[in-house]
CSV table of C-alpha atoms in Angstrom, one decimal:
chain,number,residue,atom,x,y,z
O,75,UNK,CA,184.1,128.8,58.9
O,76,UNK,CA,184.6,131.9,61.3
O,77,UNK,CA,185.6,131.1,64.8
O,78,UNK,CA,186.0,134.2,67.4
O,79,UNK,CA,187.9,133.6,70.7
O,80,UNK,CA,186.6,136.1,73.5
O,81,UNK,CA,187.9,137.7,76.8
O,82,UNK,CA,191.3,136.6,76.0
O,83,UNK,CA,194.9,137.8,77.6
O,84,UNK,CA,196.6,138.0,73.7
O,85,UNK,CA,200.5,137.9,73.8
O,86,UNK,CA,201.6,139.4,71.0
O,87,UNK,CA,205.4,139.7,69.8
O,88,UNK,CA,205.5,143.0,72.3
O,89,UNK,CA,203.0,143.8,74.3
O,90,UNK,CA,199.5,141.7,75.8
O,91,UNK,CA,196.3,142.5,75.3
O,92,UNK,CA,194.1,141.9,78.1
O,93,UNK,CA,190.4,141.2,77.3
O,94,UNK,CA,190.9,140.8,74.1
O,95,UNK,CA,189.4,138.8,70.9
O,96,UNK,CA,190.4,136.9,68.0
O,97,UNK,CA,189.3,135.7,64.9
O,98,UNK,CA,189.9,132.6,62.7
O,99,UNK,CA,188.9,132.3,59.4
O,100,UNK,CA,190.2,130.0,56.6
O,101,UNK,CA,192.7,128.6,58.7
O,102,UNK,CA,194.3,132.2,59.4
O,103,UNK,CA,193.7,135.0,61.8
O,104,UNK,CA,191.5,137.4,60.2
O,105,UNK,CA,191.4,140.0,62.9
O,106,UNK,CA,192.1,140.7,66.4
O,107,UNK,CA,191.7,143.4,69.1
O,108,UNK,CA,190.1,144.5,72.5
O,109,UNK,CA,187.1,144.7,73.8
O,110,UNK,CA,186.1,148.3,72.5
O,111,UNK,CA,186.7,146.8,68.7
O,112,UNK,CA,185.1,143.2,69.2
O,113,UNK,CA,183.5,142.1,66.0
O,114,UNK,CA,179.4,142.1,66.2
O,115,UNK,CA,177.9,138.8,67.1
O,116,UNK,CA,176.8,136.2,64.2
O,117,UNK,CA,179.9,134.2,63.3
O,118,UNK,CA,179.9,130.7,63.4
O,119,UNK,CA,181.2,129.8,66.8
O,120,UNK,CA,182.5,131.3,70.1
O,121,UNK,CA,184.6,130.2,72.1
O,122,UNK,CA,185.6,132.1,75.8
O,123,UNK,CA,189.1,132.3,76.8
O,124,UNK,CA,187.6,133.1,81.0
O,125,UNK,CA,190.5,135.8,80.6
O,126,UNK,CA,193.0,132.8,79.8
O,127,UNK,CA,196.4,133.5,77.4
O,128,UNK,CA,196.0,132.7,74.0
O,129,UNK,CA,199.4,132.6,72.6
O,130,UNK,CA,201.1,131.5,69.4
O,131,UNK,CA,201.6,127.6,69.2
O,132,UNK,CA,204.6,127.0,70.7
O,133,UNK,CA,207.5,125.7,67.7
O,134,UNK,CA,210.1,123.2,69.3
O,135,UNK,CA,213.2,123.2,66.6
O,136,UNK,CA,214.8,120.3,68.6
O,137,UNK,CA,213.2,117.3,70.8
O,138,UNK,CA,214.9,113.8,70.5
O,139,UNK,CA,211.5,112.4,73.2
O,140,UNK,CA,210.5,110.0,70.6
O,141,UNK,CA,213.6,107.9,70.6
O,142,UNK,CA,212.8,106.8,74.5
O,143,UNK,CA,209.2,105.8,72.7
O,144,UNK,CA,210.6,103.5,70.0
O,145,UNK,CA,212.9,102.3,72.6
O,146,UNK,CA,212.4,103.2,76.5
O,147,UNK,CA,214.8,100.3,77.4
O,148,UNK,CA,218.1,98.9,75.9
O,149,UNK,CA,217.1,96.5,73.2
O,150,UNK,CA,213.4,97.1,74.2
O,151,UNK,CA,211.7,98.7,70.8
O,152,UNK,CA,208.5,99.4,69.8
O,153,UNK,CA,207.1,100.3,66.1
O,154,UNK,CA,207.7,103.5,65.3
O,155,UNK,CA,203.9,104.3,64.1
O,156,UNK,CA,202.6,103.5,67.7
O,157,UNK,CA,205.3,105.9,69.2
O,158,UNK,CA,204.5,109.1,66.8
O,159,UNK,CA,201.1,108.9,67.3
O,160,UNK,CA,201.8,108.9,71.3
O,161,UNK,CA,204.4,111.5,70.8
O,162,UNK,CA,201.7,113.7,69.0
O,163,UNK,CA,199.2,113.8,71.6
O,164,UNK,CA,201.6,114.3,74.3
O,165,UNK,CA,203.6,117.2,72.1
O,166,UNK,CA,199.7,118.8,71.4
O,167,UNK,CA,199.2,118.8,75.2
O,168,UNK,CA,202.3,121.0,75.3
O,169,UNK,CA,201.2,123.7,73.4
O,170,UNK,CA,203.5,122.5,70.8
O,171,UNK,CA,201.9,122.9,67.2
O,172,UNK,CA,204.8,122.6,65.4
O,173,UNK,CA,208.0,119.9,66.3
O,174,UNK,CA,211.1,119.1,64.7
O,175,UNK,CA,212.0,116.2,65.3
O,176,UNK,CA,215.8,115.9,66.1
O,177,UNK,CA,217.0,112.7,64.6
O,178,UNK,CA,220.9,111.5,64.0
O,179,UNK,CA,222.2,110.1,61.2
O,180,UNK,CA,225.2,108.6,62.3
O,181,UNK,CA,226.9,104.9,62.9
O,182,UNK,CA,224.4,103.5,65.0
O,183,UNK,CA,226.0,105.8,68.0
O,184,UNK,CA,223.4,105.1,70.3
O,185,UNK,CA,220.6,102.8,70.3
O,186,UNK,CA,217.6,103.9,67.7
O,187,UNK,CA,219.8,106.6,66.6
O,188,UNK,CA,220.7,106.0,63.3
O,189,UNK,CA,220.1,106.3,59.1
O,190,UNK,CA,217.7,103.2,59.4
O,191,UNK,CA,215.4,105.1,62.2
O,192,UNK,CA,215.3,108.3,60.4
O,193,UNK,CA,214.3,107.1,57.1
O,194,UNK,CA,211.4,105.0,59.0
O,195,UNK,CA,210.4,108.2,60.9
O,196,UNK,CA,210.3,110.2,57.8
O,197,UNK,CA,208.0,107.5,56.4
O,198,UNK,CA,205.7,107.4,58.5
O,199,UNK,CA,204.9,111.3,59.4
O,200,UNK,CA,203.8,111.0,55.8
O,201,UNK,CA,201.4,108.3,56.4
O,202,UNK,CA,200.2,110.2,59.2
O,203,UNK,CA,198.5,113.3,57.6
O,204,UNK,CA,195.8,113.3,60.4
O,205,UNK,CA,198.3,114.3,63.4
O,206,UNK,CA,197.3,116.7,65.5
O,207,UNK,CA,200.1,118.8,64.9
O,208,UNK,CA,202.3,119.6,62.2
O,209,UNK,CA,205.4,116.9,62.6
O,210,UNK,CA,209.3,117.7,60.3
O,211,UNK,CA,212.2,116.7,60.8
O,212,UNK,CA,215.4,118.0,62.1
O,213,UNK,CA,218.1,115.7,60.6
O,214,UNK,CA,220.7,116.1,63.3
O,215,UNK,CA,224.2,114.9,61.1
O,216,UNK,CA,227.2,113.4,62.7
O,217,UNK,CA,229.8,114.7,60.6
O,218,UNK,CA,232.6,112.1,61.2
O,219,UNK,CA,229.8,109.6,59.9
O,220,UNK,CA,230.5,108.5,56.3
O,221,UNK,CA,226.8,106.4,56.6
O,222,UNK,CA,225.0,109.3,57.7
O,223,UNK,CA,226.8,111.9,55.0
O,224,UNK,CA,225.3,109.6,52.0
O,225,UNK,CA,221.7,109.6,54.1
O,226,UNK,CA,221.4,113.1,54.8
O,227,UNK,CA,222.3,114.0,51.0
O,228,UNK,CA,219.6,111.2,49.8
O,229,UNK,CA,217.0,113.2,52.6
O,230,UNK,CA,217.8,116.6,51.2
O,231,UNK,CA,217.3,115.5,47.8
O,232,UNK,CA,214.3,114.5,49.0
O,233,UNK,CA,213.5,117.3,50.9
O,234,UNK,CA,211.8,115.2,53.6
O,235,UNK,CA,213.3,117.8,56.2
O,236,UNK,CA,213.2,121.1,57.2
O,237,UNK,CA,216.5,122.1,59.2
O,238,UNK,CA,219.7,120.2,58.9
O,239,UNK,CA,222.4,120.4,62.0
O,240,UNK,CA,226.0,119.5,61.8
O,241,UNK,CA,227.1,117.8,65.0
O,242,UNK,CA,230.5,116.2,66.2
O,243,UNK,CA,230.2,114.2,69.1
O,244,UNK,CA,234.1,113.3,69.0
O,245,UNK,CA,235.8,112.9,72.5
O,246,UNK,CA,238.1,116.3,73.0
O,247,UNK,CA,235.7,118.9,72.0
O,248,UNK,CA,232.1,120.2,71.6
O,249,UNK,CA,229.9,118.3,74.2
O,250,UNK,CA,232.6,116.1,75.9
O,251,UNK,CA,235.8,117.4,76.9
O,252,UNK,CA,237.2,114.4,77.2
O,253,UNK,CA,237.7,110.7,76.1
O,254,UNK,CA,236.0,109.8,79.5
O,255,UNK,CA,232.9,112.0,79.5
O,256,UNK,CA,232.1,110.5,76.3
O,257,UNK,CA,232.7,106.8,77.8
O,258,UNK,CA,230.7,107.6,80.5
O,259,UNK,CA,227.4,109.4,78.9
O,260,UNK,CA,227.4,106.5,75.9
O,261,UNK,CA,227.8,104.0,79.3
O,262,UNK,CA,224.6,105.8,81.1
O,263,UNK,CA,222.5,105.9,77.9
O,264,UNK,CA,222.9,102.8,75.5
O,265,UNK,CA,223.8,99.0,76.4
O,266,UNK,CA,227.5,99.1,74.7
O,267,UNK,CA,230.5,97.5,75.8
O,268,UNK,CA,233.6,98.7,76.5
O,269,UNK,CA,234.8,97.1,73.0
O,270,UNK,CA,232.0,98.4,71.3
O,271,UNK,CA,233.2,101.3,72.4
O,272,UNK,CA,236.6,101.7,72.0
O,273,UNK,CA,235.4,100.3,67.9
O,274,UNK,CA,233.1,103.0,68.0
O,275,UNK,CA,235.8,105.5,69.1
O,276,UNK,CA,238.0,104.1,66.2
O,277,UNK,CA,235.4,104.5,63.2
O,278,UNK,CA,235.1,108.2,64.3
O,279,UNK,CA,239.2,108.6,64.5
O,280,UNK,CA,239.3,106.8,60.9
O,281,UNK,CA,236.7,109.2,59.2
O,282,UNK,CA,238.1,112.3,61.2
O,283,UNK,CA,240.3,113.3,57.8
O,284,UNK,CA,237.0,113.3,55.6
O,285,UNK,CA,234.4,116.1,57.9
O,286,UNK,CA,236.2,119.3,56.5
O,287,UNK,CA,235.0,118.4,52.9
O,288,UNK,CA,231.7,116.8,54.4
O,289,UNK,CA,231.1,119.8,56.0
O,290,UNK,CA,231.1,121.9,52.9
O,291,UNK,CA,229.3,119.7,50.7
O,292,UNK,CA,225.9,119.1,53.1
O,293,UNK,CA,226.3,122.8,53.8
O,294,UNK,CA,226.1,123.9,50.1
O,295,UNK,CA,223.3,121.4,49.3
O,296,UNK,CA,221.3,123.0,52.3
O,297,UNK,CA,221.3,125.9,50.9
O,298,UNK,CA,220.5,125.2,47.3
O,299,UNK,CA,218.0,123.4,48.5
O,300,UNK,CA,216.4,126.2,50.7
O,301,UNK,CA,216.4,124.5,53.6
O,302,UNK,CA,218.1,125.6,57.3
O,303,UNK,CA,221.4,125.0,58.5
O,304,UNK,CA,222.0,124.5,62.8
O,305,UNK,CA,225.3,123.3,64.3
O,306,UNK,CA,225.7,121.4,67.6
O,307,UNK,CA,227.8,122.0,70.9
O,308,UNK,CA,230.2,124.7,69.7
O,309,UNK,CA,232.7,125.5,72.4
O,310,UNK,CA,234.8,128.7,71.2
O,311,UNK,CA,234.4,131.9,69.4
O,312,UNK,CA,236.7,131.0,66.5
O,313,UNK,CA,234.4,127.8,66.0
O,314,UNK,CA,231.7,129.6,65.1
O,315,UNK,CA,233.1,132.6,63.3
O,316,UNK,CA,233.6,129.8,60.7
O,317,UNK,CA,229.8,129.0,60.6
O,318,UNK,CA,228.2,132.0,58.7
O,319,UNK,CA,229.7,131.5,55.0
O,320,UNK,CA,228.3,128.0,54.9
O,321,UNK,CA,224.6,129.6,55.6
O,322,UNK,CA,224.5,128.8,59.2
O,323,UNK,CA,221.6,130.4,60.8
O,324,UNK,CA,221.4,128.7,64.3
O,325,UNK,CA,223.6,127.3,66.8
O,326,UNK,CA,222.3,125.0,69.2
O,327,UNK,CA,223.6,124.4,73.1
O,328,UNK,CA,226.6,126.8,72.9
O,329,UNK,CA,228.8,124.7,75.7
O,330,UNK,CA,230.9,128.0,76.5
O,331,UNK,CA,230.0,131.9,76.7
O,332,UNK,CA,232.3,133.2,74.5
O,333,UNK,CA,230.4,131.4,71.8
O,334,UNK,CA,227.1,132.0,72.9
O,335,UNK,CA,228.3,135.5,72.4
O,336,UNK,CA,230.1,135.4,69.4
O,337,UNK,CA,227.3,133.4,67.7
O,338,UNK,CA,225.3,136.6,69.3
O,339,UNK,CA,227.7,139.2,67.5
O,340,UNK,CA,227.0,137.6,64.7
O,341,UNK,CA,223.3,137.8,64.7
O,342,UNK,CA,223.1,133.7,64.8
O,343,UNK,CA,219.8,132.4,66.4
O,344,UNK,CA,221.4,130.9,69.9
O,345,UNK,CA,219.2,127.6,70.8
O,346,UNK,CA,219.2,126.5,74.6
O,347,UNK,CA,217.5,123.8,76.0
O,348,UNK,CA,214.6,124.5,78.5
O,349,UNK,CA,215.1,121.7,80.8
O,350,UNK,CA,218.6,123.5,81.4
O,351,UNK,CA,216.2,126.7,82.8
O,352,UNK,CA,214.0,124.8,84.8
O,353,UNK,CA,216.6,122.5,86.2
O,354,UNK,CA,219.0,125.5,86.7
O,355,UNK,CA,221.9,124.1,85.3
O,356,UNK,CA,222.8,122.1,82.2
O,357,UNK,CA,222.6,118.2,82.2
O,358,UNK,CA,226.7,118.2,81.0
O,359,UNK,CA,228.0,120.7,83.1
O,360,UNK,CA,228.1,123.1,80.3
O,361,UNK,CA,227.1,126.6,79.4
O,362,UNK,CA,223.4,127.4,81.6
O,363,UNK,CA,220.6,128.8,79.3
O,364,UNK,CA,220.0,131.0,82.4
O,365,UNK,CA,223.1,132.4,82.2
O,366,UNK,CA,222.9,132.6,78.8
O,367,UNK,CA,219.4,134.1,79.0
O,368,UNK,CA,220.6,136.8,81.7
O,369,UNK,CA,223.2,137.7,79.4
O,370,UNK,CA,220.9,138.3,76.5
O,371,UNK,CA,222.7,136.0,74.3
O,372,UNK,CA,220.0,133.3,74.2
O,373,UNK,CA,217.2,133.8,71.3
O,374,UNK,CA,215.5,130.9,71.2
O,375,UNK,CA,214.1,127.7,73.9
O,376,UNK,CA,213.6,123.9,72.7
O,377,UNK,CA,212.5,121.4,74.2
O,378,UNK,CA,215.5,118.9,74.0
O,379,UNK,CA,214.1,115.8,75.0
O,380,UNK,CA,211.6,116.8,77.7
O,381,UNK,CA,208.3,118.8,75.9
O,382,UNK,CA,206.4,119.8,78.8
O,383,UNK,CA,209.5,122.4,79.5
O,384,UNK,CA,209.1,124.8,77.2
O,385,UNK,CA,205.7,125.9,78.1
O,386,UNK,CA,206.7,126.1,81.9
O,387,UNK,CA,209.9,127.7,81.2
O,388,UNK,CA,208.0,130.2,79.5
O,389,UNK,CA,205.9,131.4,82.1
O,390,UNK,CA,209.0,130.6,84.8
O,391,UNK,CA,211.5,133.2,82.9
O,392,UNK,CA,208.5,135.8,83.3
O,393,UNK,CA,207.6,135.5,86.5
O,394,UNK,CA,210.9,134.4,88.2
O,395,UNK,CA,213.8,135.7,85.7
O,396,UNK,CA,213.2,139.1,85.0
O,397,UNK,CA,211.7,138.5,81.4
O,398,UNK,CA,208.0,140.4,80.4
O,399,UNK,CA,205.7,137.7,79.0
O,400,UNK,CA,206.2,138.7,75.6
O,401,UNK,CA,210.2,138.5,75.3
O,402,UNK,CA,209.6,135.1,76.7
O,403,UNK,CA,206.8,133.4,74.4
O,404,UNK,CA,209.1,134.7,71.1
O,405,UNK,CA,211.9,132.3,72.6
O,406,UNK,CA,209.3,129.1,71.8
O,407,UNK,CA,207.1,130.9,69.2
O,408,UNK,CA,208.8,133.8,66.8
O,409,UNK,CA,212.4,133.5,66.9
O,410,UNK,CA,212.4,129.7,66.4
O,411,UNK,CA,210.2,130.6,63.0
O,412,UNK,CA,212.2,133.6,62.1
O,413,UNK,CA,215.9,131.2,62.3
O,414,UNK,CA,213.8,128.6,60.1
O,415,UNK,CA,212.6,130.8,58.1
O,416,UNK,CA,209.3,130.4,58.7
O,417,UNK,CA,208.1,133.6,60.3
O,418,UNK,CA,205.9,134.7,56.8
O,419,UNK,CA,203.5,131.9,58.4
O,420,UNK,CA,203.7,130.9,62.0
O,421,UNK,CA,205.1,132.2,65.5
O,422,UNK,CA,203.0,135.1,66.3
O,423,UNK,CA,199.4,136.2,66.6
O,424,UNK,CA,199.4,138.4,63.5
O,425,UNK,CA,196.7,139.3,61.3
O,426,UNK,CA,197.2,136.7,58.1
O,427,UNK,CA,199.0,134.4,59.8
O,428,UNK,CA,198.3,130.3,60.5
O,429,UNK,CA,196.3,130.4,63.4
O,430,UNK,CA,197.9,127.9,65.2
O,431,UNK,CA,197.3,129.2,69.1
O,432,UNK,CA,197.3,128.0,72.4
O,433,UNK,CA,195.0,128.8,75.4
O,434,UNK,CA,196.6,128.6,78.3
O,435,UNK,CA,196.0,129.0,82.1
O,436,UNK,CA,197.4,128.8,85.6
O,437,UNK,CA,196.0,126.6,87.7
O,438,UNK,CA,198.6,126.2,89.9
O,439,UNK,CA,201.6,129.0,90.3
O,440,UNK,CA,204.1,128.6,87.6
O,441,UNK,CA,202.8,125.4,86.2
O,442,UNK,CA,201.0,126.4,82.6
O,443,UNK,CA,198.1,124.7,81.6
O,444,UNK,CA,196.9,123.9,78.3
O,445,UNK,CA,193.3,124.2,77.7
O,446,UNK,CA,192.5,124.5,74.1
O,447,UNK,CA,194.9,124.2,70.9
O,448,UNK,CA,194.5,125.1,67.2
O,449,UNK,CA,196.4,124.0,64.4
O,450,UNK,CA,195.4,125.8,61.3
O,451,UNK,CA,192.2,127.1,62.9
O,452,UNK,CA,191.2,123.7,63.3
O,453,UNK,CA,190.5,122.9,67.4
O,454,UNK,CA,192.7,119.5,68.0
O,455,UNK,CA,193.1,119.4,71.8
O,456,UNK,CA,190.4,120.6,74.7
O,457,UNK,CA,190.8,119.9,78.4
O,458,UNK,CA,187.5,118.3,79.7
């Protein structure tokens, strides 16, 4: 099956090509080019891009949207087949062709985030083969959690995920600076008590003496394994210089610049969220990704928990921040593949690559459109 997509604006890693072509073949892009080298007519189907962008399918290494699917209220849950297959069409009408699913393995911290949930989510993307787009997980591990440290050591075993973080969402440090902020966010997002969390507090103080060696063991299964290795919320230089000799490869939501830049010096993948670019500030009051991205110490854009951003923020950072359109689709198509490792196959419009592309266009200014999308050369989503 040969499919050839015409009149098309190609972004490629550096440069666009304006009314240019593409062709699929066996699932992979067998050839592209402009107009003056367009392949001669006979192949099985056409398709016109109207002068639209075809870009790479957008790869989101971090969305936690599914959770508010399972359970949009407090004590208010749904089953969790139902919410991937919503989750799926709504990621596919992202552009996103490939998510990670960001899942914690803690102590119940927080409504549907827990050992239980993951488990049940890695289930069932397995008994979903049909998505629409290609579904892992991200198992996000709270490291003061002795529950999650036996989970995430059965799931690696396993290997039912991709890219492991280390997280620690203790009071004091990282995210929340203090013993309030943390009262008041787990306050704003689940139905706990006081008590429950001042017990809460105390199963994290009680399992504090335990990370440093929790740390080291997850980390050296990672990478026997193959797998990737993220951490969560670092807030100084020194934190992170400790990251590289356990294989660490990304570090996500820097809360502080010197970070972001050491993880930079370094040559760490730094992950901001888009909503943070599009809102124009972060949603804790820490580091901006545009200040991050203006500094050039931001490589790659997830979508955090709202998917529609990263295609908008995309276009947004060209047209409002200074950013060609090329150094802006890598952020949510090559460098998220290249700190996963997984740049031999997907993120760019290459010949030999998984042709999973997007077509977009702008109907409106700034707000992307997503008329076509390909997984594996296989059309999954047309706008009517």
């Amino acid at each position: 099956m040969q499919t050839l997509i015409t009149d098309a604006t190609l972004v490629l890693p550096d440069r666009l090509i304006e009314a240019g072509w593409l062709l699929i073949e066996d699932g992979r892009i067998a050839g592209l080019g402009d107009s003056s080298s367009e392949p001669a007519p006979g192949l099985v189907r056409w398709v016109d891009a109207g002068g639209s962008f075809v870009l790479p399918g957008l790869i989101d290494l971090h969305c936690d949207s599914i959770e508010r699917l399972v359970e949009p209220r407090p004590n208010v849950s749904f089953e969790i087949g139902l919410a991937l297959a919503e989750v799926d069409r709504r990621l596919a009408g992202c552009g996103i062709t490939t998510e990670f699913h960001a899942i914690s393995l803690d102590d119940h911290e927080f409504g549907v985030r827990s050992v239980e949930f993951a488990r049940d989510l890695a289930m069932a993307i397995q008994a979903h083969p049909d998505s629409l787009i290609r579904h892992q997980i991200h198992a996000r591990y709270e490291v003061t959690s002795e529950r999650g440290f036996r989970t995430v050591q059965e799931m690696i075993a396993g290997r039912e995920m991709r890219l492991v973080s280390l997280m620690d969402h203790s009071p004091g440090q990282g995210q929340y600076a203090s013993e309030e902020a943390y009262r008041n966010y787990v306050k704003r997002t689940a139905s706990m008590s006081d008590a429950d969390i001042d017990a809460l507090l105390e199963l994290k103080r009680r399992q504090q003496a335990g990370v440093p060696a929790r740390i080291e063991e997850v980390s050296r299964q990672v990478r026997e394994a193959g797998l990737a290795l993220a951490t969560h919320d670092d807030d100084s230089a020194d934190k992170v210089s400790a990251w590289p000799r356990l294989g660490v490869t990304v570090i996500e939501f820097p809360t502080t610049l010197p970070a972001a830049q050491r993880a930079h010096d370094l040559g760490l993948a730094v992950c901001m969220g888009a909503p943070n670019v599009l809102r124009g500030k972060s949603s804790g009051g820490n580091l901006s990704a545009l200040a991050s991205i203006q500094a050039g110490l931001c490589d790659v854009l997830c979508a955090d928990y709202y998917p529609s951003s990263m295609l908008t923020a995309t276009f947004r950072l060209a047209s409002m921040h200074g950013l060609s359109l090329p150094q802006a689709v890598r952020m949510v198509t090559l460098n998220p593949a290249r700190a996963v490792g997984l740049d031999d196959e997907f993120g760019s419009l290459e010949v030999g690559k998984q042709a999973d592309l997007v077509i977009v266009d702008l109907p409106q200014p700034h707000l992307p459109r997503v008329q076509r999308l390909f997984v594996g050369g296989q059309e999954r989503m047309t706008l009517s």
